[in-house]
Coordinates of C-alpha atoms in Angstrom, one line a residue:
M13 CA 74.5 88.7 94.4
N14 CA 71.8 90.2 92.1
R15 CA 71.6 93.5 94.1
G16 CA 71.4 96.7 92.1
Y17 CA 73.4 100.0 92.2
F18 CA 70.9 101.8 94.5
A19 CA 71.0 99.0 97.2
D20 CA 74.8 99.2 97.1
M21 CA 74.7 103.0 97.3
K22 CA 72.3 102.9 100.4
E23 CA 74.6 100.5 102.1
F24 CA 77.7 102.5 101.1
K25 CA 76.1 105.6 102.8
D26 CA 75.6 103.7 105.9
H27 CA 79.1 102.3 106.4
G28 CA 81.2 104.2 104.0
G29 CA 82.5 101.0 102.3
K30 CA 83.5 99.4 105.6
I31 CA 81.3 96.3 105.3
A32 CA 83.3 94.5 107.9
A33 CA 86.4 95.0 110.0
A34 CA 89.5 93.4 108.7
D35 CA 90.7 90.0 110.1
K36 CA 92.8 90.6 113.2
T37 CA 94.9 87.4 112.7
L38 CA 95.7 85.0 110.0
I39 CA 93.1 82.5 108.8
P40 CA 94.4 79.0 109.5
A41 CA 95.8 77.3 106.5
V42 CA 93.7 74.3 107.1
S43 CA 90.5 76.3 106.8
A44 CA 91.5 78.8 104.3
M45 CA 89.8 78.7 100.9
K46 CA 91.7 78.9 97.6
F47 CA 91.6 82.1 95.7
P48 CA 89.5 81.5 92.5
A49 CA 91.3 81.5 89.3
L50 CA 91.0 85.0 87.7
A51 CA 92.3 85.9 84.2
V52 CA 93.7 89.4 84.2
T53 CA 95.3 91.7 81.6
F54 CA 98.2 94.2 81.9
S55 CA 98.0 97.6 80.2
N56 CA 100.5 96.3 77.6
G57 CA 98.0 93.5 76.7
E58 CA 99.9 90.7 78.3
S59 CA 97.7 88.2 80.2
L60 CA 98.1 86.4 83.6
T61 CA 96.0 84.1 85.7
L62 CA 95.8 84.8 89.5
P63 CA 96.8 83.5 91.9
V64 CA 100.5 82.9 91.0
T65 CA 101.5 79.6 92.7
P66 CA 104.1 76.8 92.1
N67 CA 101.7 75.1 89.9
S68 CA 101.0 78.2 87.7
N69 CA 102.2 78.2 84.1
E70 CA 103.2 81.8 84.6
V71 CA 106.0 81.0 87.0
N72 CA 108.1 79.7 84.1
T73 CA 108.6 83.2 82.8
E74 CA 111.8 85.2 83.6
D75 CA 109.8 88.1 85.1
L76 CA 107.5 86.2 87.4
A77 CA 108.7 84.2 90.4
V78 CA 106.5 82.3 92.9
P79 CA 105.7 84.8 95.7
K80 CA 105.6 83.8 99.3
V81 CA 102.8 86.4 99.7
S82 CA 100.5 88.1 97.3
L83 CA 98.5 91.1 98.2
V84 CA 95.4 91.3 95.8
C85 CA 93.3 94.4 95.8
L86 CA 90.0 94.3 94.0
S87 CA 88.2 97.3 92.7
F88 CA 84.9 96.9 91.0
R89 CA 84.1 100.6 90.6
A90 CA 86.3 103.8 90.5
S91 CA 84.9 104.9 93.8
S92 CA 87.0 102.3 95.5
Q93 CA 90.4 103.4 94.2
E94 CA 91.3 105.6 97.0
M95 CA 90.3 102.8 99.4
I96 CA 92.7 100.4 97.7
S97 CA 95.6 102.9 97.9
S98 CA 95.0 103.2 101.8
W99 CA 96.3 99.6 102.0
S100 CA 98.6 99.2 99.1
K101 CA 100.7 102.3 99.9
P102 CA 101.8 101.3 103.4
F103 CA 102.3 97.8 102.1
L104 CA 104.7 99.1 99.5
E105 CA 106.4 101.3 102.0
S106 CA 107.0 98.4 104.4
F107 CA 108.0 95.7 101.9
G108 CA 109.3 97.6 98.9
N109 CA 112.7 95.9 99.2
R110 CA 111.3 92.3 99.1
E111 CA 111.4 90.2 96.1
D112 CA 109.3 87.5 97.5
L113 CA 106.0 89.3 97.4
Q114 CA 103.6 90.4 94.7
L115 CA 101.1 93.4 94.8
F116 CA 98.2 93.3 92.3
E117 CA 95.5 96.0 92.0
V118 CA 92.7 94.5 89.9
S119 CA 90.1 96.7 88.2
F120 CA 87.0 95.0 86.9
I121 CA 85.6 96.0 83.5
D122 CA 81.9 95.2 83.0
K123 CA 81.0 92.7 80.3
W124 CA 78.7 95.0 78.6
L125 CA 81.6 97.1 77.4
L126 CA 83.0 94.3 75.5
G127 CA 80.1 94.3 73.2
F128 CA 82.1 96.9 71.1
P129 CA 85.1 95.0 69.6
P130 CA 87.6 97.7 69.7
I131 CA 86.8 98.8 73.3
K132 CA 89.2 96.5 75.1
K133 CA 92.2 97.5 73.0
L134 CA 91.2 101.2 73.5
L135 CA 90.8 100.9 77.2
L136 CA 94.2 99.3 77.7
R137 CA 95.7 102.0 75.4
V138 CA 94.5 104.8 77.6
L139 CA 94.7 103.3 81.0
Q140 CA 97.6 104.8 83.0
K141 CA 100.5 102.7 84.0
P142 CA 101.3 102.4 87.7
N143 CA 103.7 105.1 89.0
N144 CA 106.2 102.7 90.5
S145 CA 109.1 104.0 92.5
E146 CA 112.5 103.1 90.9
K147 CA 113.9 102.3 94.5
N148 CA 111.3 99.7 95.1
V149 CA 112.0 96.0 94.2
L150 CA 108.3 95.3 94.9
K151 CA 106.2 96.9 92.2
R152 CA 102.5 97.8 92.2
Q153 CA 101.1 95.7 89.3
A154 CA 97.8 97.3 87.9
V155 CA 95.8 94.6 86.0
Y156 CA 92.3 94.5 84.5
A157 CA 89.6 91.8 84.6
F158 CA 87.2 91.9 81.6
G159 CA 83.9 90.2 81.2
D160 CA 81.4 88.5 83.5
H161 CA 82.8 88.2 87.0
Y162 CA 79.6 87.0 88.7
H163 CA 80.8 83.5 89.6
F164 CA 84.1 85.0 90.9
R165 CA 82.3 87.4 93.1
K166 CA 80.0 84.6 94.4
Q167 CA 82.9 82.4 95.4
I168 CA 84.7 85.1 97.5
K169 CA 81.3 86.6 98.7
V170 CA 81.6 90.0 97.1
L171 CA 78.3 91.8 97.7
N172 CA 78.7 95.6 97.6
L173 CA 80.6 96.7 94.3
L174 CA 81.2 100.2 95.5
T175 CA 83.8 99.2 98.2
G176 CA 87.3 97.8 97.9
Y177 CA 88.4 94.2 98.8
I178 CA 91.8 93.5 100.0
I179 CA 93.1 89.9 100.0
L180 CA 96.3 88.3 101.3
L181 CA 97.3 85.1 99.8
D182 CA 99.9 82.6 100.9
K183 CA 102.3 80.9 98.5
S184 CA 99.7 78.2 97.8
G185 CA 97.1 80.8 96.8
R186 CA 95.0 80.4 99.8
I187 CA 93.1 83.4 101.3
R188 CA 94.8 84.0 104.7
W189 CA 93.5 87.5 105.5
Q190 CA 90.9 90.0 104.2
G191 CA 90.3 93.7 104.6
F192 CA 87.5 96.0 103.3
G193 CA 86.9 99.7 102.5
T194 CA 89.4 102.4 103.7
A195 CA 92.2 101.1 106.0
T196 CA 92.4 102.3 109.6
P197 CA 95.8 102.6 111.2
E198 CA 95.0 99.4 113.3
E199 CA 94.0 97.5 110.2
V200 CA 97.2 98.5 108.3
S201 CA 99.2 97.2 111.3
Q202 CA 97.4 93.9 111.2
L203 CA 97.9 93.6 107.4
L204 CA 101.7 94.2 107.8
S205 CA 101.9 91.8 110.8
C206 CA 100.1 89.0 109.1
T207 CA 102.3 89.5 106.0
S208 CA 105.4 89.1 108.0
L209 CA 104.1 86.0 109.6
L210 CA 103.5 84.5 106.2
L211 CA 107.0 85.6 105.0
E212 CA 108.4 83.7 107.9
D213 CA 106.3 80.5 107.2
K214 CA 108.6 77.9 105.7

């Protein structure tokens, strides 16, 4: 967990961000770990705690219902943004008309930046809002996690900060599927198939 940038870069050159193959099937609910609570901020300054579950305070709002499935894409460095899109784009194309899903793209902002009081407000002001298609019910929600995320990374076993991490959550906030790096066609198919199975789960 204390590896430096050069160790990450060396590993990244070896595997291009594909630290492991995506899960082929769903992780059984009985053995699935809960996604750790993560405070995030929208570009408009509003805050939210992931995951969104029936026990979340956020579900009492008018705009946020309890999703059957949430796709959470984690990006710790700008280098992984294109990797994230390789998963989220086909996910949106396949499930864009569903109201019972959530798609979050989380960008992590290092804690050292917060040593300058105005920096958080300035960053949120200049960050681009997601280019959501009007025809989609499901929206890509870009959010930002500020501060020290060491313990969060430790819990979900994030080692290389240069790659992207794709996590599929069920309605209880459990991690049921994971992918890494840039999606292959086969892995996209696995993601969509596993999402469909969770949507059918009563």
